[in-house]
GROMACS .gro file of C-alpha atoms in nm:
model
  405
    1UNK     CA    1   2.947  -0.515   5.873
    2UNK     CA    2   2.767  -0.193   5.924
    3UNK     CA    3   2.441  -0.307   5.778
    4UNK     CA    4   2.297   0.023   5.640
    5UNK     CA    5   2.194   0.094   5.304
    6UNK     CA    6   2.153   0.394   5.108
    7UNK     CA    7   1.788   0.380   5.134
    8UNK     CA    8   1.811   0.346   5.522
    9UNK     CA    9   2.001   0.670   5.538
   10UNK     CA   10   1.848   0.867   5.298
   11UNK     CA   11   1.515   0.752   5.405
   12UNK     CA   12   1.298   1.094   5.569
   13UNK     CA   13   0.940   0.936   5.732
   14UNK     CA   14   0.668   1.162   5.631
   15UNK     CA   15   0.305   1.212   5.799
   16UNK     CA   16   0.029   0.964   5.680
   17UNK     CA   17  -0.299   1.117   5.672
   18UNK     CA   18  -0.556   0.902   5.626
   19UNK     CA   19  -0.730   0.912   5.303
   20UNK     CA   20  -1.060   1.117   5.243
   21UNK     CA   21  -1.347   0.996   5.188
   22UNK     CA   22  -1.663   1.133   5.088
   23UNK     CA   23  -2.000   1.069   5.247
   24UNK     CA   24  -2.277   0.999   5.069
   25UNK     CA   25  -2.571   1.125   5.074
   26UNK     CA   26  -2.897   1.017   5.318
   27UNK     CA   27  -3.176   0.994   5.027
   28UNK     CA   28  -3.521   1.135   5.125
   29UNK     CA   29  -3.790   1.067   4.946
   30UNK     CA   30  -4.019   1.336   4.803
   31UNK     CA   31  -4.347   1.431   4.905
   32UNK     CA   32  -4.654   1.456   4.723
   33UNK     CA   33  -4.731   1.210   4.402
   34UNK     CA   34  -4.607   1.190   4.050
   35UNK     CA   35  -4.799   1.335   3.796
   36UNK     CA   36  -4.753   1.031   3.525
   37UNK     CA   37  -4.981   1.241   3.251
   38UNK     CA   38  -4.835   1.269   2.899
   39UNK     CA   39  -4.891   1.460   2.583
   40UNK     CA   40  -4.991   1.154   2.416
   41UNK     CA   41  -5.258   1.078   2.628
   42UNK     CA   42  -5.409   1.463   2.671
   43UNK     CA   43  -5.426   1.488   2.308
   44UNK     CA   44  -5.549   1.141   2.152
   45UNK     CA   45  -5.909   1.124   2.066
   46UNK     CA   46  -6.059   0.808   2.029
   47UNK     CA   47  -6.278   0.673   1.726
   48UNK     CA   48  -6.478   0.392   1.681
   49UNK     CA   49  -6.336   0.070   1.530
   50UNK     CA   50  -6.498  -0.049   1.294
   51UNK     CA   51  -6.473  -0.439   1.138
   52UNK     CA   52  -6.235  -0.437   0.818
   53UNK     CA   53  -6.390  -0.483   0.504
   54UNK     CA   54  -6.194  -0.672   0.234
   55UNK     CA   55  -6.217  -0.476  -0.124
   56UNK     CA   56  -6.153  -0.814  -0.294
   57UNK     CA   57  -6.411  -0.981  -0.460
   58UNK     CA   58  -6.593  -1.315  -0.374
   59UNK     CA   59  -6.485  -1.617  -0.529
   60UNK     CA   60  -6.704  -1.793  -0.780
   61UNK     CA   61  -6.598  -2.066  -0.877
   62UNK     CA   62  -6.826  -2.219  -1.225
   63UNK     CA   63  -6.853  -2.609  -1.183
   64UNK     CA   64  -6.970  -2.827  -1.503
   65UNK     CA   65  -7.154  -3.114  -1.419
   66UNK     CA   66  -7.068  -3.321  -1.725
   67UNK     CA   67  -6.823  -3.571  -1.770
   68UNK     CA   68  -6.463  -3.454  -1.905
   69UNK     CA   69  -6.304  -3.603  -2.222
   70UNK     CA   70  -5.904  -3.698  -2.131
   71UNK     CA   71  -5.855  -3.833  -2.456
   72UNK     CA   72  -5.533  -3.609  -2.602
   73UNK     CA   73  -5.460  -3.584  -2.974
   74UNK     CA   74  -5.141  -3.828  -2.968
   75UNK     CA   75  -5.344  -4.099  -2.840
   76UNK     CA   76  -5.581  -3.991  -3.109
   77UNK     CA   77  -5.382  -4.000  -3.389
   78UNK     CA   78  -5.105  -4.265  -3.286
   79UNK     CA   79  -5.154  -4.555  -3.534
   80UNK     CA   80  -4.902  -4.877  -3.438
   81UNK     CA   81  -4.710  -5.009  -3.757
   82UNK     CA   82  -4.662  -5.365  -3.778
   83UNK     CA   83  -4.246  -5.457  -3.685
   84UNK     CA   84  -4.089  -5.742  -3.830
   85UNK     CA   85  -3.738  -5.879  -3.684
   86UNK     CA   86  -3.428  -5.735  -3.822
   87UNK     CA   87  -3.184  -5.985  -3.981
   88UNK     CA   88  -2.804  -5.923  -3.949
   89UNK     CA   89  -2.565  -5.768  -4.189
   90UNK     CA   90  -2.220  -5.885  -4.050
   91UNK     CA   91  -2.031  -6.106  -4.317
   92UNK     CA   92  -1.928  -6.479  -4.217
   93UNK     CA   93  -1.602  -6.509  -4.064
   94UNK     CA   94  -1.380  -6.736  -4.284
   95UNK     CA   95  -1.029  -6.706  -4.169
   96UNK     CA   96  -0.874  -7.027  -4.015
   97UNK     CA   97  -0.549  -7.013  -3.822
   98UNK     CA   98  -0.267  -7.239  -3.938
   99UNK     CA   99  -0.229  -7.561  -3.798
  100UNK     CA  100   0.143  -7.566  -3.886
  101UNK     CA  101   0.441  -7.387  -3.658
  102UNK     CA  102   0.565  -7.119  -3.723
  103UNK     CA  103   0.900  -7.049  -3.837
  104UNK     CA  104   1.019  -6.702  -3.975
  105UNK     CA  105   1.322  -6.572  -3.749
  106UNK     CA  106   1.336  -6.208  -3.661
  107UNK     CA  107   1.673  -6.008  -3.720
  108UNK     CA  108   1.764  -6.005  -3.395
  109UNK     CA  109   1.767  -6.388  -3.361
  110UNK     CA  110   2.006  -6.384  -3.714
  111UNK     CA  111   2.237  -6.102  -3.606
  112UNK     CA  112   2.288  -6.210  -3.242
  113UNK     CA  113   2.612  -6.435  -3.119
  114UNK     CA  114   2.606  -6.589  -2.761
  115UNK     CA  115   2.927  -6.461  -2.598
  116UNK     CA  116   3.040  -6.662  -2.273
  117UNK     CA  117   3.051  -6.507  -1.908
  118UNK     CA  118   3.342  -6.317  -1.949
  119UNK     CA  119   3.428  -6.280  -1.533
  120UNK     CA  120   3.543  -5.887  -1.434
  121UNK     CA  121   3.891  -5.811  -1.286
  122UNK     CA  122   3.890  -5.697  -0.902
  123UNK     CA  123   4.023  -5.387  -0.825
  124UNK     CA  124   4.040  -5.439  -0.474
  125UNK     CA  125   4.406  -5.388  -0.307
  126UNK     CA  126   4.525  -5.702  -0.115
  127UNK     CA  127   4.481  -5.724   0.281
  128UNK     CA  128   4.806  -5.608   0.406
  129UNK     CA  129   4.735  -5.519   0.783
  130UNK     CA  130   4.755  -5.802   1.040
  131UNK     CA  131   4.614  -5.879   1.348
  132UNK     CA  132   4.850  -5.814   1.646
  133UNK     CA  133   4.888  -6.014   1.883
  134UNK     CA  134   4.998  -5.804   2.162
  135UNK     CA  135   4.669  -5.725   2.383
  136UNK     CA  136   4.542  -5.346   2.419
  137UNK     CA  137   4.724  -5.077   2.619
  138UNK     CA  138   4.452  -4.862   2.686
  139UNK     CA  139   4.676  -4.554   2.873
  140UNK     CA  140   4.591  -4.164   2.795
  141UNK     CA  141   4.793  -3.874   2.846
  142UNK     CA  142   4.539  -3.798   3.106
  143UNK     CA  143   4.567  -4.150   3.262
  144UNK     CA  144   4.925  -4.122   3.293
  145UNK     CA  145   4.979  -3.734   3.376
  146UNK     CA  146   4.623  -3.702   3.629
  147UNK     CA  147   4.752  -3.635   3.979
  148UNK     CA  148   4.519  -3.730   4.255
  149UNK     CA  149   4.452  -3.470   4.507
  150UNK     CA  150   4.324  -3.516   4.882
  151UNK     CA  151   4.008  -3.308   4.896
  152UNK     CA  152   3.965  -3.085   5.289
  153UNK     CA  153   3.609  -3.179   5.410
  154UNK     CA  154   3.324  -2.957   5.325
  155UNK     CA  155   3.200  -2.680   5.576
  156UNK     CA  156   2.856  -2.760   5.675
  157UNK     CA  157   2.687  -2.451   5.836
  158UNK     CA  158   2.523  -2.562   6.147
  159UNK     CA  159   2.122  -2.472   6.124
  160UNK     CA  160   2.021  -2.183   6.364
  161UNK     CA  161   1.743  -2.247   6.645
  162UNK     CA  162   1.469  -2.085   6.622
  163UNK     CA  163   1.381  -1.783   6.882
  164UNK     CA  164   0.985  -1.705   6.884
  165UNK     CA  165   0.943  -1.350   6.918
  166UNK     CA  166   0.732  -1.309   7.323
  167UNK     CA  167   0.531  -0.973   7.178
  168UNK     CA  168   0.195  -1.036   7.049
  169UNK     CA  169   0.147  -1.022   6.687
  170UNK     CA  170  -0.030  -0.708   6.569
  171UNK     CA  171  -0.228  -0.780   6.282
  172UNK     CA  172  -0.398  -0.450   6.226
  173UNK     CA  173  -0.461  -0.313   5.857
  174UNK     CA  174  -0.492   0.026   5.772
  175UNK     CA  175  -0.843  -0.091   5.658
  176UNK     CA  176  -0.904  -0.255   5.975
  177UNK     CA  177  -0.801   0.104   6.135
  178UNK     CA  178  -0.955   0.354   5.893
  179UNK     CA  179  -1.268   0.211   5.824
  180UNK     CA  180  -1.592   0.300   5.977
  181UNK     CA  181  -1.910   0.123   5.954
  182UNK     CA  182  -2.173   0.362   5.949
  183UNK     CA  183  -2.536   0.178   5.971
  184UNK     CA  184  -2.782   0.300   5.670
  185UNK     CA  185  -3.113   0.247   5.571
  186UNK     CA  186  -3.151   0.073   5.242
  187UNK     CA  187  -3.309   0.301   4.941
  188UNK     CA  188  -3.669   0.260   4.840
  189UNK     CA  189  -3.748   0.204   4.451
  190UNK     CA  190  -3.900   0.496   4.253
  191UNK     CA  191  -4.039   0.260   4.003
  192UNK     CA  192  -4.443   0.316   3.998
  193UNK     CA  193  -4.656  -0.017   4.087
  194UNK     CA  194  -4.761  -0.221   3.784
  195UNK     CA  195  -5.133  -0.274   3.771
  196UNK     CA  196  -5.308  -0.528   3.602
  197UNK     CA  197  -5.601  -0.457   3.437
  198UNK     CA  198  -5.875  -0.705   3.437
  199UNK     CA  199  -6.199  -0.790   3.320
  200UNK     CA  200  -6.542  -0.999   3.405
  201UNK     CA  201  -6.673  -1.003   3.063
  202UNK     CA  202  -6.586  -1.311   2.854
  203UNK     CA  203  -6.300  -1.340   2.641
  204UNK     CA  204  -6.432  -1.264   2.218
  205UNK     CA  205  -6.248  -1.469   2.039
  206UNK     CA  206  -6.354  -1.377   1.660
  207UNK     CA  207  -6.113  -1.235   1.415
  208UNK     CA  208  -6.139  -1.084   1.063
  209UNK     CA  209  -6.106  -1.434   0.882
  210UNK     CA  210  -6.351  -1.633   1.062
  211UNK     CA  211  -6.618  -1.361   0.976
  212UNK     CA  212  -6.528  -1.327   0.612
  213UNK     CA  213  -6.487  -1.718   0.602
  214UNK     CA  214  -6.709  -1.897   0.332
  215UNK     CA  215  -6.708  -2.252   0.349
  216UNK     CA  216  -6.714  -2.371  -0.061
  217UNK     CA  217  -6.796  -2.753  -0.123
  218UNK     CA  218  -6.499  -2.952  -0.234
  219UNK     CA  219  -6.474  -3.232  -0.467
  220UNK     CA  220  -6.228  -3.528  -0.498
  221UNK     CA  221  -6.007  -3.519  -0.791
  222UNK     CA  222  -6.097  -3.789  -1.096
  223UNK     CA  223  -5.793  -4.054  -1.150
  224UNK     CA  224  -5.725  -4.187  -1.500
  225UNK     CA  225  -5.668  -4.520  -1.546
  226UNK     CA  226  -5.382  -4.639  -1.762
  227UNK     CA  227  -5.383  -4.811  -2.031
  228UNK     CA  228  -5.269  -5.185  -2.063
  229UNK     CA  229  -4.991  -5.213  -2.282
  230UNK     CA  230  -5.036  -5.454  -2.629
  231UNK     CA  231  -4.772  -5.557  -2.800
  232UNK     CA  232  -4.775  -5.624  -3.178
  233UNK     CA  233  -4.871  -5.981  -3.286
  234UNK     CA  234  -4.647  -5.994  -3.631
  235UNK     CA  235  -4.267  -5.948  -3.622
  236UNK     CA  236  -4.073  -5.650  -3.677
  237UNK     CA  237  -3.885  -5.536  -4.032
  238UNK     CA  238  -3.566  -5.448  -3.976
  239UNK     CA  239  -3.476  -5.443  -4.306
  240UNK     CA  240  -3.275  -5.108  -4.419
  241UNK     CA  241  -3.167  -5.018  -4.788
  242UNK     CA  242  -2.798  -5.117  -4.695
  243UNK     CA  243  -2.857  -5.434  -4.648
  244UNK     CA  244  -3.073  -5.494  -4.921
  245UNK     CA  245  -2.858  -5.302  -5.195
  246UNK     CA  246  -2.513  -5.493  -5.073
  247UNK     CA  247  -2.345  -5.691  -5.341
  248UNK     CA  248  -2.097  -5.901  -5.198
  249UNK     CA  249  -1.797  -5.998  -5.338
  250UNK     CA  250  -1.546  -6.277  -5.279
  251UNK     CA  251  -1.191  -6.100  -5.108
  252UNK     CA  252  -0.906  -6.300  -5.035
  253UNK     CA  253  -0.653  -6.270  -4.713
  254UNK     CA  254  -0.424  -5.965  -4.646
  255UNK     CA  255  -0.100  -6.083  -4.805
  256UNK     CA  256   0.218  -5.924  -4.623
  257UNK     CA  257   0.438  -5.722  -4.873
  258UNK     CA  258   0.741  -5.799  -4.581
  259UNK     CA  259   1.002  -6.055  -4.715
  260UNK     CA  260   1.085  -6.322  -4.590
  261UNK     CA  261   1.378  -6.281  -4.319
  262UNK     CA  262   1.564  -6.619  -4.434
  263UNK     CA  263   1.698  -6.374  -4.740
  264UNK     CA  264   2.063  -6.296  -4.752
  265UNK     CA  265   2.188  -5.974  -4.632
  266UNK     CA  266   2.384  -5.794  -4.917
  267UNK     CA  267   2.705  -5.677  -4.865
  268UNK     CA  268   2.659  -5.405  -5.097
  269UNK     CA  269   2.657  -5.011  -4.907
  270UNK     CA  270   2.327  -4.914  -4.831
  271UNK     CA  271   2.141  -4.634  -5.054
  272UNK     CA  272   2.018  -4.366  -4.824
  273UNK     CA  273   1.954  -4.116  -5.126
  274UNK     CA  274   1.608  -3.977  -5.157
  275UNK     CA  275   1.427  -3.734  -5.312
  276UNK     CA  276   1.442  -3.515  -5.034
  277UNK     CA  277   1.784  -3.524  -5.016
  278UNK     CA  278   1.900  -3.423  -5.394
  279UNK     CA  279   1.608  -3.129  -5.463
  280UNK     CA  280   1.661  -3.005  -5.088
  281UNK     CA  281   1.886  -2.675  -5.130
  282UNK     CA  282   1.981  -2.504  -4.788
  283UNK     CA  283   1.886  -2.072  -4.794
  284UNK     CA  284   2.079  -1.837  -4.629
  285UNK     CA  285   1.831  -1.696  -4.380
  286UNK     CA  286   1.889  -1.350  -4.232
  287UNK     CA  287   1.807  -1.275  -3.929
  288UNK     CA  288   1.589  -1.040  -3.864
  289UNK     CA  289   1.657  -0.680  -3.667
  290UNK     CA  290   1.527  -0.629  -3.380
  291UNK     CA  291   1.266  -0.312  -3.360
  292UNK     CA  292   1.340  -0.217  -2.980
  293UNK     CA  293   1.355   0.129  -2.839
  294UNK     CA  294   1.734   0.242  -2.865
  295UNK     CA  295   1.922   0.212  -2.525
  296UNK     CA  296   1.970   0.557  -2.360
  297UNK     CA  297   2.310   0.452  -2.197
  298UNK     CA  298   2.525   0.332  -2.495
  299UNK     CA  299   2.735   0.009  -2.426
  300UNK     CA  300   3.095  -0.013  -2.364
  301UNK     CA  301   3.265  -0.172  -2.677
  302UNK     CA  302   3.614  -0.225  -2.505
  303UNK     CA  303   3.648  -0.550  -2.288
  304UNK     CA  304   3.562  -0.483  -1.911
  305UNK     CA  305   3.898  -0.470  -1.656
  306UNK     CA  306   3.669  -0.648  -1.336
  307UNK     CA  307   3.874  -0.453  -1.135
  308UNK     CA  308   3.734  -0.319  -0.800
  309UNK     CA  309   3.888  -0.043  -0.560
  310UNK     CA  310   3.942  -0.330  -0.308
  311UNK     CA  311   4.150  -0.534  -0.550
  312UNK     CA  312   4.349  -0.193  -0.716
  313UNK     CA  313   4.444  -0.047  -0.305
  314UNK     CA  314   4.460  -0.423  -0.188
  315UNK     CA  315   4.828  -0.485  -0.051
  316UNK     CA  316   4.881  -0.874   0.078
  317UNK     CA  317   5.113  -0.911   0.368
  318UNK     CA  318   5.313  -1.183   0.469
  319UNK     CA  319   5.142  -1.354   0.773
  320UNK     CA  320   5.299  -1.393   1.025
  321UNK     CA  321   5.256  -1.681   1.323
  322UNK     CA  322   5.167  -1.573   1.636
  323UNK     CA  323   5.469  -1.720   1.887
  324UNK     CA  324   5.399  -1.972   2.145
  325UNK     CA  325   5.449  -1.850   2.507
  326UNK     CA  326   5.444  -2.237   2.586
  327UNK     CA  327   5.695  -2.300   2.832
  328UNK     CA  328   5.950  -2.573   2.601
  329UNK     CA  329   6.063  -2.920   2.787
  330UNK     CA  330   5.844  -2.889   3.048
  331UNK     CA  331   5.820  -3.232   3.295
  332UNK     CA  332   5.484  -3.402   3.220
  333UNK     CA  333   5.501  -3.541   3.609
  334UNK     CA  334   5.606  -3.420   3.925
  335UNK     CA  335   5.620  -3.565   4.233
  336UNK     CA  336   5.577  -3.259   4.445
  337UNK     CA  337   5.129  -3.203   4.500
  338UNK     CA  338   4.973  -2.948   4.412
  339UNK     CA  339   4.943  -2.624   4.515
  340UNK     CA  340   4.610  -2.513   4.475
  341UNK     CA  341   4.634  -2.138   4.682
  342UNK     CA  342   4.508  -1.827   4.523
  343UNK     CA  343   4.548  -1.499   4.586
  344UNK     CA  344   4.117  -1.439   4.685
  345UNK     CA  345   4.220  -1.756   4.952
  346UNK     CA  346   4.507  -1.619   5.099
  347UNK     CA  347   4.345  -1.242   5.117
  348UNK     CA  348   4.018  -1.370   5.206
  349UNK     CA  349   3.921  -1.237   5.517
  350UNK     CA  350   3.581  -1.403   5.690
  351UNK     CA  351   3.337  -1.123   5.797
  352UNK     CA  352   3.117  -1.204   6.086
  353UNK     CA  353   2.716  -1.143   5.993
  354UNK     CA  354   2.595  -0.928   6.239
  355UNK     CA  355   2.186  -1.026   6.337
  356UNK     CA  356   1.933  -0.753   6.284
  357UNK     CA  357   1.793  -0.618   6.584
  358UNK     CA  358   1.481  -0.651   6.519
  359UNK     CA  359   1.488  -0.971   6.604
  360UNK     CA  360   1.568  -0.881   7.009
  361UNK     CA  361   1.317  -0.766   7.265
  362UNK     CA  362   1.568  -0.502   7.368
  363UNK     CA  363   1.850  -0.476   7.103
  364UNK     CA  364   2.203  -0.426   7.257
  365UNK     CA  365   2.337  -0.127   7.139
  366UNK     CA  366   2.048   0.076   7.029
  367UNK     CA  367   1.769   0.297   7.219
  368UNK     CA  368   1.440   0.338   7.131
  369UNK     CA  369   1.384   0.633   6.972
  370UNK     CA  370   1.002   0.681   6.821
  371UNK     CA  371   0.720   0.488   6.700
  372UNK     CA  372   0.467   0.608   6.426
  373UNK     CA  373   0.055   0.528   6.353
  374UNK     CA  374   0.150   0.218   6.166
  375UNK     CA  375   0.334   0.047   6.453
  376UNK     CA  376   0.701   0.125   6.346
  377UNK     CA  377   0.945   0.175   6.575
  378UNK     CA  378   1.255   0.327   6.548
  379UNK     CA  379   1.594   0.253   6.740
  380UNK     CA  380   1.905   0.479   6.741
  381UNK     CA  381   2.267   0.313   6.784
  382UNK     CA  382   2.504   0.429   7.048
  383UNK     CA  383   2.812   0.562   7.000
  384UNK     CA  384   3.158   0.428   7.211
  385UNK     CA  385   3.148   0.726   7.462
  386UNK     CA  386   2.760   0.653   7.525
  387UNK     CA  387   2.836   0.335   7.597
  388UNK     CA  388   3.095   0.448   7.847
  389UNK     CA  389   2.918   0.715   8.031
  390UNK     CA  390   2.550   0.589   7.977
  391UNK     CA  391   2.427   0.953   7.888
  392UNK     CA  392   2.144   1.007   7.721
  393UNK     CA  393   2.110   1.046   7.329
  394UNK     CA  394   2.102   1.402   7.176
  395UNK     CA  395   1.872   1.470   6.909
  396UNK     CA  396   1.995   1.290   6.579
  397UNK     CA  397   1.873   1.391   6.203
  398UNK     CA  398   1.597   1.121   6.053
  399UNK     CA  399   1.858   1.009   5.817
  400UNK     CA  400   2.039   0.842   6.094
  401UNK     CA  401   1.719   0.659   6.221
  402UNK     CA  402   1.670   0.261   6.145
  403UNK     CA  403   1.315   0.171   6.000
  404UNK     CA  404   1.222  -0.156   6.215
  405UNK     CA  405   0.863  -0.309   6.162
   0.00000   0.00000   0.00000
């Protein structure tokens, strides 16, 4: 196996320039200082503050020394009425339940007839099937037409020893290569220094409310006692004009107009006429037309064919089976094993994998042609009659050249 790819031979190394990078600038400081004057401060003027004077007016507040009267006019007028306690208007109840037992029968009891258990017939078919008694031949078509095979022994590719490389790793980055530390000084701050600005003279610590402040005198607030609750020493009337305009009056018990369900049932047809019935007269009703906007697209009055173009072009054909290319009376066992060859085993042909040389300290069969900035080297292979004569290589197009890191 060659080995080469399209990208190996296509492959043309090109020039790496390193990439540019700007410098910055050394930052100097200006001389002289900052003028930190503004507009604002050129052109205020200042006035003198003077205290604020609130235009609302003083609070008087008018205080009367006498004694105030909580009495309110309900209290005033409120009179209690003697209440005397009201009597009850419900009549006595009178009613007694019988003491006797009672013995009306209801319809169902009289029409009902106790049937016996009448038992249902079984539609289930009699148990033909019987047990056999032969035991269970558990053989498949598999079981009996599975030939067993002797399997060849795996191939077990032996492992590959390891061979350490003797150069000395170079593990150099283009970062590593390319960059440059160049010692700087760090920049100053332009920000101005902040001064504080203090004072010896003591802290005032009045405001606008504690000079307008006025201190009135206060009072507590009077409580009210309440009143102890009396109640009336003579009973309540509950007397109302009902009661003392009813007349009673003597009624006897709710008689049921049902009759008695020991009467004979008559045998006579029963007389379902009423009223209802014979003045009842059935109209002819007409139904009324529909007042809907008239259809643009009048309707078909002939009956519809349901025919589509499918069904009118449709022609059915006779199907056909497809035929069996099943070989017929074919021997379910042989006695012959089983070829297993294919055509990829027999025409298999085992390549040998040739080892990159990249792995070798001085690959056999190539001379070193180059190496670049990044540390690639490049190998050209001989040819037969180089090998032979041990000339030296011509020049060979970059195409031809193997990329080896």
């Amino acid at each position: 196996m060659d080995g080469t790819s399209t990208f190996k031979s296509d492959y043309i190394p090109h020039e790496v320039t390193p990439q540019y990078v700007r410098q910055q600038v050394e930052y100097r400081p200006k001389s002289g200082d900052i003028d930190l004057r503004t507009t604002y401060k050129l052109d205020f003027n200042r006035y003198q503050v003077r205290p604020f004077i609130p235009v609302r007016p003083l609070r008087r507040s008018h205080l009367n020394e006498g004694r105030l009267d909580t009495l309110p006019t309900y209290k005033e007028d409120f009179r209690p009425w003697e209440i005397s306690k009201r009597e009850l208007a419900k009549p006595e109840f009178t009613y007694r339940l019988p003491s006797g037992k009672f013995g009306n029968a209801t319809t169902f009891q009289d029409a009902f007839v106790p049937r016996g258990l009448v038992p249902r017939e079984s539609f289930k078919p009699p148990s033909i099937a019987k047990l056999s008694c032969v035991p269970f031949d558990g053989l498949t078509s598999n079981r009996v037409s599975y030939v067993p095979h002797a399997l060849e022994a795996r191939y077990v590719r032996a492992p590959e020893e390891n061979k350490p490389n003797n150069q000395p790793f170079q593990g150099h980055t283009t970062h590593q290569s390319d960059f440059q530390g160049l010692p700087g000084q760090p920049p100053e701050s332009c920000k101005p220094l902040v001064t504080k600005a203090t004072s010896e003279a003591p802290f005032e610590s009045r405001t606008e409310f504690r000079d307008s402040f006025q201190q009135w005198p206060v009072t507590l607030p009077q409580l009210s006692k309440s009143v102890d609750y009396e109640s009336p020493t003579k009973p309540m009337d509950l007397s109302t004009t009902t009661k003392n305009d009813f007349i009673r009056h003597n009624v006897q018990p709710f008689i049921p107009v049902k009759p008695a369900s020991h009467a004979k049932r008559s045998t006579a047809p029963f007389q379902g006429s009423t009223t209802t019935r014979e003045t009842f007269r059935p109209w002819m009703v007409e139904i009324q037309e529909k007042r809907s906007k008239p259809e643009e697209v009048p309707k078909a009055s002939e009956k519809m064919e349901n025919l589509t173009t499918s069904k009118l072009h449709y022609i059915q054909h006779q199907i056909q089976p497809n035929p069996s290319f099943k070989p017929k009376n074919v021997p379910m066992r042989t006695q012959s094993p089983f070829d297993d060859r294919t055509m990829y085993r027999t025409e298999f042909t085992a390549k040998k994998t040739d080892m990159c040389p990249a792995s070798f300290d001085s690959p056999h069969g190539y001379i070193f042609q180059e190496s670049d900035e990044r540390g690639h080297r490049f190998y050209r292979r001989l040819s037969s009659q180089e090998r032979n004569d041990e000339a030296s290589a011509p020049e060979i197009p970059s195409t031809e050249l193997a990329a080896i890191s």
